[in-house]
Amino acid sequence: MDTTPVPTQTESQERSEVLANILCEEIIRGQLKPGEKLSETAIASRFQVSRGPVREALRRLSERNFVDFIPNVGARVASTSLTDMLHLMEVRESLEALAAKLAAEKMTAAEKSRLEKLYANHLSMFSRERINPYFQSPEDLDFHYTIAKGSGNPVLFKILCEDLYPKLLVCRSQHQYIKGRGAKALEEHKSILAAINEGDSELASIYMIRHLQSARASLENLIEPFI
Amino acid sequence: MDTTPVPTQTESQERSEVLANILCEEIIRGQLKPGEKLSETAIASRFQVSRGPVREALRRLSERNFVDFIPNVGARVASTSLTDMLHLMEVRESLEALAAKLAAEKMTAAEKSRLEKLYANHLSMFSRERINPYFQSPEDLDFHYTIAKGSGNPVLFKILCEDLYPKLLVCRSQHQYIKGRGAKALEEHKSILAAINEGDSELASIYMIRHLQSARASLENLIEPFI
DNA sequence: CATGAAAAAATTGTAGACAATATGGATACG
DNA sequence: CGTATCCATATTGTCTACAATTTTTTCATG
C-alpha cells in the first residue's frame, strides 16, 4: 500500500470533504477498481487521519452512488455495467435536449462566445492530432458542461454535471474499450453551436438529441453481442 | 425541546441512516423549518445517541441537498424558493416525458393493471370528497411513481423518486399556499393512462408533458406577481 | 450611545478506545 | 470428501474526550 501524503487541508474545507473528492477522483480515474473493498482503517492510515472523517467521506460517496455500501460490512467501489451506462445515456439525452433548448433561449453573449471559443479550440486540436478521442474526453465534456451552465437551471446543471457526467466517466474508465467518435461528433457540435447562437431553441434541442443518440447507438452496438 | 423516543434500530440498519430518514421526513413535513439550525449536540441528545451518527446523517442529507452545510459552522435546513421549484418542475417535465414514453413501451400487464387500479381509486376518492388536493398529494405521486418504476430505467427512477419528488414535497410544505388542481389533473391522468395501456409511447409522452405544463403554469402564475 | 477588541462560551472537527457484528479458518461429523 | 459448527480474527458501529474554530458576551474606549 502506498502512503499518500496527508491531504492538503485547503482553507476551511473539512477533511471528510477533501477525502471524498480524492476517492471520487480515484474511482473516476480507475485507480480504484470496481468492487474493490474500501476499508476504513486502510484509508485512514493511508491518509494519516482517524476513521471518523473517512466514514463521513464514504457516506457521502455512497449517497452519490460512487460506492456500494452494506451496513456492518463496508463500502466497495460501485461497479457500473454497460447497461447502467445505457440508462445513464437515456436520461442524459432528455436532459441535454432541455439544456440545449434553454441555452438557446437564455445564454448571454458572453456565454455564447465562450462556447464558440471552446469549439474553435477543439477543432484546431483535432486537425493537429488526428487520433483525438472526442467522446467524453475532457474537451467534449467542456462543451456539454458549458451548455448545461448556460441553461440557467441549477437543478438541471447539478444533475448533469455532478451526477451523470461523473458517473459516465466512471463507466468509461471501467470499460476502456469505449472509443471516441472523432470527426463526426465535432460536426454535430458545430450544428448545436450554430442553433444556440441563432437562438433557435427547437433546432438546438433536436441537434443535441441526434448527437447523443449517435453516441448511444454506438454503445448499443457494443452491448448487443453480449446479450 | 421534545425528547423523541430512541430510533427503533430496525434490523441491520445503522443509526446514521435511520436518523437521516427521520430528519428528512421532518424536513418534508415542515416540522423542521427552512433555515433552522440543525445542531449536532441538540439532535444527539434528542435521539439519545452520540454525535458521530448524527454527523454522518447530516453529511448524507447535505449530499442530497436537504440541508445546507457550512464547514465549521454547521447544518441548516435548506430553504427552497418558488424559483427553485420552477427549476425542479422544468427538469421533471423532461424526465417524466421520457418515463411515460418508456412506460408505454415496456410496462408489463401486471404493472399496467396496477396503474389502472390506482387511477380507479383516485377517481372514487375524488367523487366522494370533492375538495381533494390532487397535486403532489400522496395519491398523485403514487401515479407518477408507478410510471417512473414502469420505465424500467433505474437511473431515471432514482432521480425522479429519490431526488425530485422529495424535493418538490419540501417545496410544497415550505409554501403551503400551493393548491391542488383537482378534477382537471384527474382527467389528464386518464389520458396518460390510456396512452400507456395502448402502448402509444408518443402520445403518453405528450400527455405527460401537457399534464406537467399545466402544473407548472399555475406555479408561474403564483410567482409572477412577486417579480 | 455606538463601536470595536478581547475573552468566554458554545459548537464543530478529530482522535482514540471499546462494543457489536461479520469474515475466515480449523475442527468435528456425516 | 463435503458440510456444518465454532472460535479467533478483523472490520465496522458507537461513544467519550480533546483540539480547533466560530459565535456570543463582556467591557473598554471614542
Coordinates of C-alpha atoms (C1' of nucleotides) in Angstrom, one line a residue:
Chain A
M1 CA 0.0 0.0 0.0
D2 CA 1.4 3.4 -0.9
T3 CA 1.5 6.0 1.8
T4 CA -0.2 9.0 0.2
P5 CA 0.8 12.4 1.6
V6 CA -1.6 14.0 4.0
P7 CA -4.5 15.7 2.2
T8 CA -3.8 19.4 1.9
Q9 CA -6.3 20.9 4.3
T10 CA -7.4 23.6 1.9
E11 CA -8.7 26.6 3.9
S12 CA -11.9 25.8 5.7
Q13 CA -12.8 22.6 4.0
E14 CA -13.2 19.7 6.3
R15 CA -11.2 16.6 5.9
S16 CA -14.1 14.4 5.0
E17 CA -14.9 16.5 2.0
V18 CA -11.3 16.5 0.8
L19 CA -11.2 12.7 1.3
A20 CA -14.5 12.3 -0.6
N21 CA -13.1 14.3 -3.5
I22 CA -9.8 12.4 -3.7
L23 CA -11.5 9.0 -3.5
C24 CA -14.1 10.1 -6.1
E25 CA -11.3 11.2 -8.4
E26 CA -9.5 7.9 -8.0
I27 CA -12.7 6.0 -8.7
I28 CA -13.2 8.0 -11.9
R29 CA -9.6 7.5 -13.0
G30 CA -10.0 3.8 -12.4
Q31 CA -7.2 3.7 -9.9
L32 CA -9.7 2.2 -7.5
K33 CA -11.2 -0.8 -9.4
P34 CA -14.9 -1.7 -9.3
G35 CA -15.9 -4.0 -6.5
E36 CA -12.7 -3.1 -4.6
K37 CA -13.1 -3.0 -0.9
L38 CA -12.7 0.4 0.7
S39 CA -11.5 -0.5 4.2
E40 CA -11.9 2.4 6.7
T41 CA -8.8 1.6 8.6
A42 CA -6.8 1.2 5.4
I43 CA -7.9 4.5 4.1
A44 CA -7.4 6.2 7.5
S45 CA -3.9 5.0 7.8
R46 CA -3.1 5.9 4.2
F47 CA -4.1 9.5 4.7
Q48 CA -2.9 9.7 8.2
V49 CA -6.3 10.6 9.7
S50 CA -8.7 8.8 12.0
R51 CA -11.6 6.8 10.9
G52 CA -14.2 9.5 11.6
P53 CA -13.6 11.6 8.6
V54 CA -13.1 8.5 6.4
R55 CA -16.5 7.2 7.4
E56 CA -18.2 10.6 6.6
A57 CA -16.4 10.6 3.2
L58 CA -17.7 7.1 2.4
R59 CA -21.2 8.0 3.4
R60 CA -21.1 10.9 1.1
L61 CA -19.8 8.8 -1.8
S62 CA -22.5 6.2 -1.1
E63 CA -25.1 8.9 -1.3
R64 CA -23.8 9.8 -4.7
N65 CA -23.7 6.2 -5.7
F66 CA -19.9 6.0 -6.3
V67 CA -19.6 3.3 -3.7
D68 CA -22.0 0.5 -2.7
F69 CA -22.5 0.4 1.0
I70 CA -23.6 -2.5 3.1
P71 CA -24.2 -1.9 6.8
N72 CA -21.8 -3.8 9.1
V73 CA -19.9 -5.0 6.1
G74 CA -18.4 -1.9 4.5
A75 CA -18.1 0.0 1.3
R76 CA -17.0 -1.1 -2.1
V77 CA -16.3 0.8 -5.3
A78 CA -19.6 0.7 -7.2
S79 CA -19.3 -1.3 -10.4
T80 CA -21.2 0.1 -13.4
S81 CA -22.3 -2.1 -16.2
L82 CA -22.7 -1.1 -19.8
T83 CA -26.5 -1.5 -19.2
D84 CA -26.2 1.1 -16.4
M85 CA -24.4 3.3 -18.9
L86 CA -27.1 2.9 -21.4
H87 CA -29.7 4.0 -18.8
L88 CA -27.5 7.0 -18.0
M89 CA -27.3 7.9 -21.6
E90 CA -31.1 7.6 -22.0
V91 CA -31.6 10.1 -19.2
R92 CA -28.8 12.3 -20.4
E93 CA -30.4 12.6 -23.8
S94 CA -33.6 14.1 -22.3
L95 CA -31.9 16.4 -20.0
E96 CA -29.4 17.7 -22.5
A97 CA -32.2 18.3 -25.0
L98 CA -33.7 20.5 -22.4
A99 CA -30.4 22.2 -21.7
A100 CA -29.8 22.9 -25.3
K101 CA -33.2 24.4 -25.7
L102 CA -32.9 26.6 -22.6
A103 CA -29.3 27.6 -23.6
A104 CA -30.5 28.7 -27.0
E105 CA -33.1 30.9 -25.2
K106 CA -31.1 32.3 -22.3
M107 CA -27.4 32.2 -23.0
T108 CA -25.8 35.6 -22.8
A109 CA -23.5 36.9 -25.5
A110 CA -20.5 36.3 -23.2
E111 CA -21.5 32.7 -22.7
K112 CA -22.1 32.2 -26.4
S113 CA -18.7 33.5 -27.3
R114 CA -17.1 31.3 -24.7
L115 CA -18.8 28.3 -26.2
E116 CA -17.7 29.3 -29.6
K117 CA -14.1 29.7 -28.5
L118 CA -14.3 26.2 -26.9
Y119 CA -15.4 24.7 -30.2
A120 CA -12.7 26.5 -32.1
N121 CA -10.1 25.1 -29.8
H122 CA -11.4 21.6 -30.2
L123 CA -11.4 22.0 -33.9
S124 CA -7.8 23.1 -34.1
M125 CA -6.8 20.4 -31.7
F126 CA -8.4 17.8 -33.8
S127 CA -6.9 19.0 -37.0
R128 CA -3.5 18.9 -35.5
E129 CA -3.6 15.4 -33.9
R130 CA -6.0 13.3 -35.8
I131 CA -6.4 10.5 -33.4
N132 CA -8.4 12.5 -30.8
P133 CA -10.8 10.6 -28.7
Y134 CA -13.6 13.1 -28.9
F135 CA -16.1 11.2 -26.8
Q136 CA -16.3 12.1 -23.1
S137 CA -12.8 13.4 -23.4
P138 CA -12.4 16.5 -21.2
E139 CA -12.8 18.6 -24.2
D140 CA -16.1 17.0 -25.2
L141 CA -17.4 17.4 -21.6
D142 CA -16.4 21.0 -21.6
F143 CA -18.8 21.7 -24.4
H144 CA -21.7 20.0 -22.8
Y145 CA -20.8 21.4 -19.4
T146 CA -21.0 24.9 -20.8
I147 CA -24.4 24.3 -22.3
A148 CA -25.7 22.9 -19.1
K149 CA -24.4 26.0 -17.3
G150 CA -26.0 28.2 -20.0
S151 CA -29.4 26.7 -19.4
G152 CA -29.7 28.9 -16.3
N153 CA -31.3 26.0 -14.5
P154 CA -29.2 25.0 -11.5
V155 CA -31.2 21.8 -10.9
L156 CA -30.5 20.7 -14.4
F157 CA -26.9 21.7 -14.1
K158 CA -26.4 19.7 -10.9
I159 CA -27.9 16.5 -12.2
L160 CA -25.9 16.7 -15.4
C161 CA -22.6 17.9 -14.2
E162 CA -22.4 16.5 -10.7
D163 CA -24.3 13.3 -11.1
L164 CA -24.5 12.0 -14.7
Y165 CA -21.2 13.1 -16.2
P166 CA -19.0 11.8 -13.3
K167 CA -20.9 8.6 -13.5
L168 CA -20.3 8.3 -17.2
L169 CA -16.6 8.9 -16.6
V170 CA -16.6 6.1 -14.2
C171 CA -18.3 3.8 -16.7
R172 CA -15.8 4.9 -19.3
S173 CA -12.8 4.1 -17.1
Q174 CA -14.3 0.7 -16.2
H175 CA -14.9 -0.2 -19.8
Q176 CA -11.9 1.2 -21.5
Y177 CA -12.8 -0.2 -24.9
I178 CA -15.3 2.6 -25.5
K179 CA -13.9 4.6 -28.3
G180 CA -14.4 8.2 -29.3
R181 CA -16.3 9.1 -32.5
G182 CA -13.9 11.8 -33.7
A183 CA -14.8 14.0 -36.6
K184 CA -18.4 13.1 -36.6
A185 CA -19.0 14.3 -33.1
L186 CA -17.2 17.5 -33.9
E187 CA -19.5 18.1 -36.8
E188 CA -22.5 17.6 -34.6
H189 CA -21.2 20.1 -32.1
K190 CA -21.0 22.6 -34.8
S191 CA -24.7 22.3 -35.6
I192 CA -25.6 22.6 -32.0
L193 CA -23.5 25.6 -31.6
A194 CA -25.0 27.3 -34.6
A195 CA -28.5 26.7 -33.4
I196 CA -27.8 28.1 -30.0
N197 CA -26.1 31.2 -31.4
E198 CA -29.1 31.9 -33.5
G199 CA -31.4 31.4 -30.5
D200 CA -33.2 28.6 -32.3
S201 CA -34.2 26.5 -29.3
E202 CA -36.1 24.0 -31.2
L203 CA -33.2 23.1 -33.5
A204 CA -30.7 23.2 -30.7
S205 CA -32.7 20.6 -28.9
I206 CA -33.1 18.4 -31.9
Y207 CA -29.4 18.5 -32.8
M208 CA -28.5 17.7 -29.3
I209 CA -30.8 14.7 -29.3
R210 CA -29.3 13.4 -32.5
H211 CA -25.8 14.0 -31.2
L212 CA -26.4 11.9 -28.1
Q213 CA -28.4 9.3 -30.0
S214 CA -25.4 8.6 -32.1
A215 CA -23.3 8.1 -29.1
R216 CA -25.9 5.8 -27.5
A217 CA -26.2 3.9 -30.7
S218 CA -22.5 3.0 -30.8
L219 CA -22.9 2.0 -27.2
E220 CA -25.8 -0.3 -28.0
N221 CA -23.8 -1.9 -30.8
L222 CA -21.2 -2.7 -28.1
I223 CA -23.7 -4.3 -25.9
E224 CA -25.8 -6.3 -28.4
P225 CA -23.1 -9.0 -29.0
F226 CA -23.2 -9.9 -25.3
I227 CA -26.9 -10.5 -25.0
Chain B
M1 CA -37.4 20.6 23.0
D2 CA -39.3 17.3 23.0
T3 CA -37.5 14.2 23.8
T4 CA -38.2 11.9 20.9
P5 CA -38.0 8.2 21.7
V6 CA -34.8 6.4 20.7
P7 CA -34.9 5.5 17.0
T8 CA -36.1 1.9 16.5
Q9 CA -32.9 0.2 15.3
T10 CA -34.5 -1.7 12.6
E11 CA -32.6 -4.9 11.8
S12 CA -29.2 -4.1 10.5
Q13 CA -29.7 -0.5 9.6
E14 CA -27.1 1.8 11.1
R15 CA -28.2 4.6 13.3
S16 CA -27.0 7.3 10.9
E17 CA -29.3 6.0 8.2
V18 CA -32.3 5.9 10.5
L19 CA -31.5 9.4 11.7
A20 CA -31.2 10.7 8.1
N21 CA -34.5 9.2 7.2
I22 CA -36.3 10.7 10.3
L23 CA -34.8 14.1 9.7
C24 CA -35.5 14.0 6.0
E25 CA -39.1 13.1 6.8
E26 CA -39.4 16.0 9.3
I27 CA -38.0 18.4 6.7
I28 CA -40.5 17.2 4.2
R29 CA -43.4 17.5 6.6
G30 CA -42.3 21.0 7.5
Q31 CA -41.7 20.2 11.2
L32 CA -38.2 21.5 10.7
K33 CA -38.5 24.9 9.2
P34 CA -36.3 26.2 6.4
G35 CA -33.1 27.9 7.6
E36 CA -33.5 26.2 11.0
K37 CA -30.2 25.3 12.7
L38 CA -29.5 21.6 13.0
S39 CA -27.3 21.5 16.0
E40 CA -25.3 18.2 16.3
T41 CA -25.5 18.2 20.1
A42 CA -29.2 19.0 20.2
I43 CA -30.1 16.2 17.7
A44 CA -27.8 13.8 19.5
S45 CA -29.3 14.4 22.9
R46 CA -32.8 14.4 21.4
F47 CA -32.3 10.9 20.0
Q48 CA -30.1 9.7 22.8
V49 CA -27.1 8.9 20.6
S50 CA -23.7 10.4 20.3
R51 CA -22.7 13.0 17.8
G52 CA -21.0 10.5 15.4
P53 CA -24.1 9.0 13.8
V54 CA -25.7 12.5 13.8
R55 CA -22.8 13.9 11.8
E56 CA -23.0 11.1 9.3
A57 CA -26.7 11.6 8.9
L58 CA -26.2 15.3 8.3
R59 CA -23.5 14.7 5.7
R60 CA -25.9 12.4 3.9
L61 CA -28.7 14.9 3.9
S62 CA -26.3 17.6 2.7
E63 CA -25.3 15.4 -0.2
R64 CA -28.9 15.1 -1.1
N65 CA -29.4 18.9 -0.7
F66 CA -31.9 18.7 2.1
V67 CA -29.6 20.7 4.3
D68 CA -27.1 23.4 3.6
F69 CA -23.8 22.8 5.1
I70 CA -21.1 25.2 6.0
P71 CA -17.8 23.7 7.4
N72 CA -17.0 24.7 11.0
V73 CA -20.4 26.4 11.2
G74 CA -22.9 23.7 10.8
A75 CA -26.0 22.5 9.0
R76 CA -29.3 24.3 8.4
V77 CA -32.5 23.1 6.8
A78 CA -32.2 24.0 3.1
S79 CA -34.8 26.6 2.1
T80 CA -36.3 26.2 -1.3
S81 CA -37.7 29.1 -3.1
L82 CA -40.6 29.1 -5.7
T83 CA -37.9 29.7 -8.3
D84 CA -36.1 26.6 -7.2
M85 CA -39.4 24.7 -7.5
L86 CA -39.9 26.1 -11.0
H87 CA -36.5 24.7 -12.0
L88 CA -37.4 21.4 -10.5
M89 CA -40.6 21.3 -12.4
E90 CA -38.8 22.1 -15.6
V91 CA -36.5 19.2 -15.2
R92 CA -39.3 17.0 -14.0
E93 CA -41.2 17.7 -17.2
S94 CA -38.4 16.3 -19.4
L95 CA -37.8 13.3 -17.3
E96 CA -41.4 12.3 -16.9
A97 CA -42.0 12.7 -20.6
L98 CA -39.2 10.1 -21.0
A99 CA -40.7 8.0 -18.2
A100 CA -44.1 8.0 -19.8
K101 CA -42.7 7.1 -23.2
L102 CA -40.6 4.2 -21.8
A103 CA -43.5 3.0 -19.6
A104 CA -45.8 2.8 -22.7
E105 CA -43.2 0.7 -24.4
K106 CA -42.1 -1.5 -21.5
M107 CA -44.7 -1.8 -18.8
T108 CA -45.8 -5.4 -18.1
A109 CA -49.5 -6.3 -18.0
A110 CA -49.3 -6.5 -14.2
E111 CA -47.8 -3.1 -13.9
K112 CA -50.4 -1.6 -16.2
S113 CA -53.3 -3.1 -14.2
R114 CA -51.7 -1.8 -11.0
L115 CA -51.6 1.7 -12.5
E116 CA -55.2 1.3 -13.6
K117 CA -56.3 0.3 -10.2
L118 CA -54.5 3.3 -8.8
Y119 CA -56.4 5.6 -11.0
A120 CA -59.7 4.0 -10.2
N121 CA -59.0 4.5 -6.5
H122 CA -58.2 8.2 -7.0
L123 CA -61.3 8.6 -9.1
S124 CA -63.6 7.2 -6.5
M125 CA -61.8 9.1 -3.7
F126 CA -62.4 12.3 -5.6
S127 CA -66.0 11.7 -6.3
R128 CA -66.7 11.0 -2.6
E129 CA -64.9 14.0 -1.1
R130 CA -64.8 16.8 -3.6
I131 CA -62.2 19.0 -2.0
N132 CA -59.3 16.7 -2.7
P133 CA -55.9 18.4 -3.2
Y134 CA -54.8 16.4 -6.1
F135 CA -51.5 18.0 -6.7
Q136 CA -48.5 16.3 -5.2
S137 CA -50.8 14.6 -2.7
P138 CA -49.7 11.1 -1.9
E139 CA -52.2 9.8 -4.4
D140 CA -50.9 11.9 -7.2
L141 CA -47.3 11.0 -6.5
D142 CA -48.3 7.3 -6.5
F143 CA -49.4 7.6 -10.0
H144 CA -46.2 9.3 -11.2
Y145 CA -44.1 7.0 -9.0
T146 CA -45.6 3.9 -10.7
I147 CA -44.9 5.3 -14.2
A148 CA -41.3 6.1 -13.2
K149 CA -40.9 2.5 -12.0
G150 CA -42.5 1.2 -15.1
S151 CA -40.0 2.9 -17.3
G152 CA -37.5 0.2 -16.4
N153 CA -34.7 2.7 -16.1
P154 CA -33.3 2.7 -12.6
V155 CA -31.4 5.9 -13.2
L156 CA -34.5 7.7 -14.2
F157 CA -36.4 6.2 -11.3
K158 CA -33.8 7.3 -8.8
I159 CA -33.7 10.9 -10.0
L160 CA -37.4 11.3 -10.1
C161 CA -38.5 9.4 -7.0
E162 CA -35.5 9.9 -4.7
D163 CA -34.3 13.4 -5.7
L164 CA -37.0 15.4 -7.4
Y165 CA -40.2 14.2 -5.8
P166 CA -38.9 14.6 -2.2
K167 CA -37.6 18.0 -3.1
L168 CA -40.9 19.0 -4.5
L169 CA -42.6 17.8 -1.3
V170 CA -40.2 20.1 0.7
C171 CA -41.1 23.0 -1.6
R172 CA -44.8 22.3 -1.1
S173 CA -44.5 22.2 2.7
Q174 CA -42.5 25.4 2.7
H175 CA -45.0 27.2 0.5
Q176 CA -48.3 25.8 1.8
Y177 CA -50.4 28.1 -0.4
I178 CA -49.8 25.9 -3.4
K179 CA -53.2 24.4 -4.1
G180 CA -54.2 21.3 -6.0
R181 CA -55.8 21.3 -9.4
G182 CA -58.5 18.7 -8.7
A183 CA -60.6 17.3 -11.4
K184 CA -58.5 18.7 -14.2
A185 CA -55.4 16.8 -13.1
L186 CA -57.5 13.6 -12.8
E187 CA -58.7 14.0 -16.4
E188 CA -55.1 14.4 -17.5
H189 CA -54.1 11.2 -15.7
K190 CA -56.8 9.4 -17.6
S191 CA -55.4 10.3 -20.9
I192 CA -51.9 9.3 -19.9
L193 CA -53.1 6.0 -18.6
A194 CA -55.0 5.3 -21.8
A195 CA -52.0 6.0 -23.9
I196 CA -49.7 3.8 -21.8
N197 CA -52.3 1.0 -21.9
E198 CA -52.3 1.1 -25.7
G199 CA -48.6 1.2 -25.8
D200 CA -48.7 4.5 -27.6
S201 CA -45.4 6.0 -26.4
E202 CA -45.6 9.1 -28.4
L203 CA -49.0 10.1 -27.0
A204 CA -48.1 9.1 -23.5
S205 CA -45.2 11.4 -23.6
I206 CA -47.2 14.3 -25.0
Y207 CA -50.0 13.9 -22.5
M208 CA -47.5 13.8 -19.7
I209 CA -45.8 17.0 -20.8
R210 CA -49.1 18.8 -21.0
H211 CA -50.1 17.5 -17.6
L212 CA -47.0 18.8 -16.0
Q213 CA -47.0 22.0 -18.0
S214 CA -50.4 22.8 -16.5
A215 CA -49.0 22.3 -13.1
R216 CA -46.0 24.5 -13.9
A217 CA -48.2 27.2 -15.4
S218 CA -50.2 27.6 -12.2
L219 CA -46.9 27.8 -10.4
E220 CA -45.7 30.5 -12.7
N221 CA -48.8 32.5 -12.1
L222 CA -48.0 32.3 -8.4
I223 CA -44.6 33.7 -8.9
E224 CA -45.3 36.4 -11.5
P225 CA -46.9 38.8 -9.0
F226 CA -43.7 38.9 -6.9
I227 CA -41.4 39.8 -9.7
Chain C
dC1 C1' -24.5 55.5 22.8
dA2 C1' -22.1 53.3 19.3
dT3 C1' -18.1 50.7 18.2
dG4 C1' -14.5 47.5 18.3
dA5 C1' -11.4 44.3 20.6
dA6 C1' -10.7 40.6 23.6
dA7 C1' -12.1 36.9 26.5
dA8 C1' -15.7 33.3 27.4
dA9 C1' -18.9 30.0 25.9
dA10 C1' -20.6 27.1 22.7
dT11 C1' -20.2 24.3 18.6
dT12 C1' -17.9 21.8 15.2
dG13 C1' -13.7 18.7 13.8
dT14 C1' -10.8 14.9 15.0
dA15 C1' -8.7 11.3 17.5
dG16 C1' -8.6 7.1 20.1
dA17 C1' -11.0 3.3 22.8
dC18 C1' -14.5 0.0 23.3
dA19 C1' -18.7 -2.8 21.7
dA20 C1' -21.1 -5.3 18.1
dT21 C1' -21.0 -7.7 14.0
dA22 C1' -19.1 -10.1 10.2
dT23 C1' -15.3 -12.9 8.0
dG24 C1' -12.3 -16.8 7.6
dG25 C1' -10.3 -20.9 9.0
dA26 C1' -9.9 -25.0 11.9
dT27 C1' -12.1 -28.9 13.5
dA28 C1' -15.7 -32.4 14.0
dC29 C1' -19.2 -35.0 11.9
dG30 C1' -22.0 -37.3 8.2
Chain D
dC1 C1' -14.7 -35.7 0.5
dG2 C1' -18.2 -32.4 1.5
dT3 C1' -20.7 -29.9 5.1
dA4 C1' -21.6 -27.7 9.3
dT5 C1' -20.3 -25.6 13.6
dC6 C1' -17.5 -23.0 16.5
dC7 C1' -13.8 -19.9 17.6
dA8 C1' -10.2 -16.4 16.5
dT9 C1' -9.6 -12.5 13.9
dA10 C1' -10.6 -8.4 11.6
dT11 C1' -13.8 -4.8 10.5
dT12 C1' -17.5 -1.9 11.3
dG13 C1' -20.5 0.9 14.7
dT14 C1' -20.6 3.9 18.5
dC15 C1' -19.1 6.5 22.4
dT16 C1' -16.2 9.8 25.1
dA17 C1' -12.7 13.1 25.3
dC18 C1' -10.0 16.7 23.5
dA19 C1' -8.5 20.2 19.8
dA20 C1' -9.8 23.9 16.7
dT21 C1' -13.0 27.1 15.2
dT22 C1' -16.8 30.1 15.5
dT23 C1' -20.2 32.7 18.0
dT24 C1' -21.5 35.3 21.8
dT25 C1' -20.7 38.1 25.6
dT26 C1' -18.2 41.5 28.0
dC27 C1' -16.0 45.6 28.6
dA28 C1' -13.2 49.4 27.5
dT29 C1' -12.8 53.4 24.5
dG30 C1' -14.0 57.2 21.3

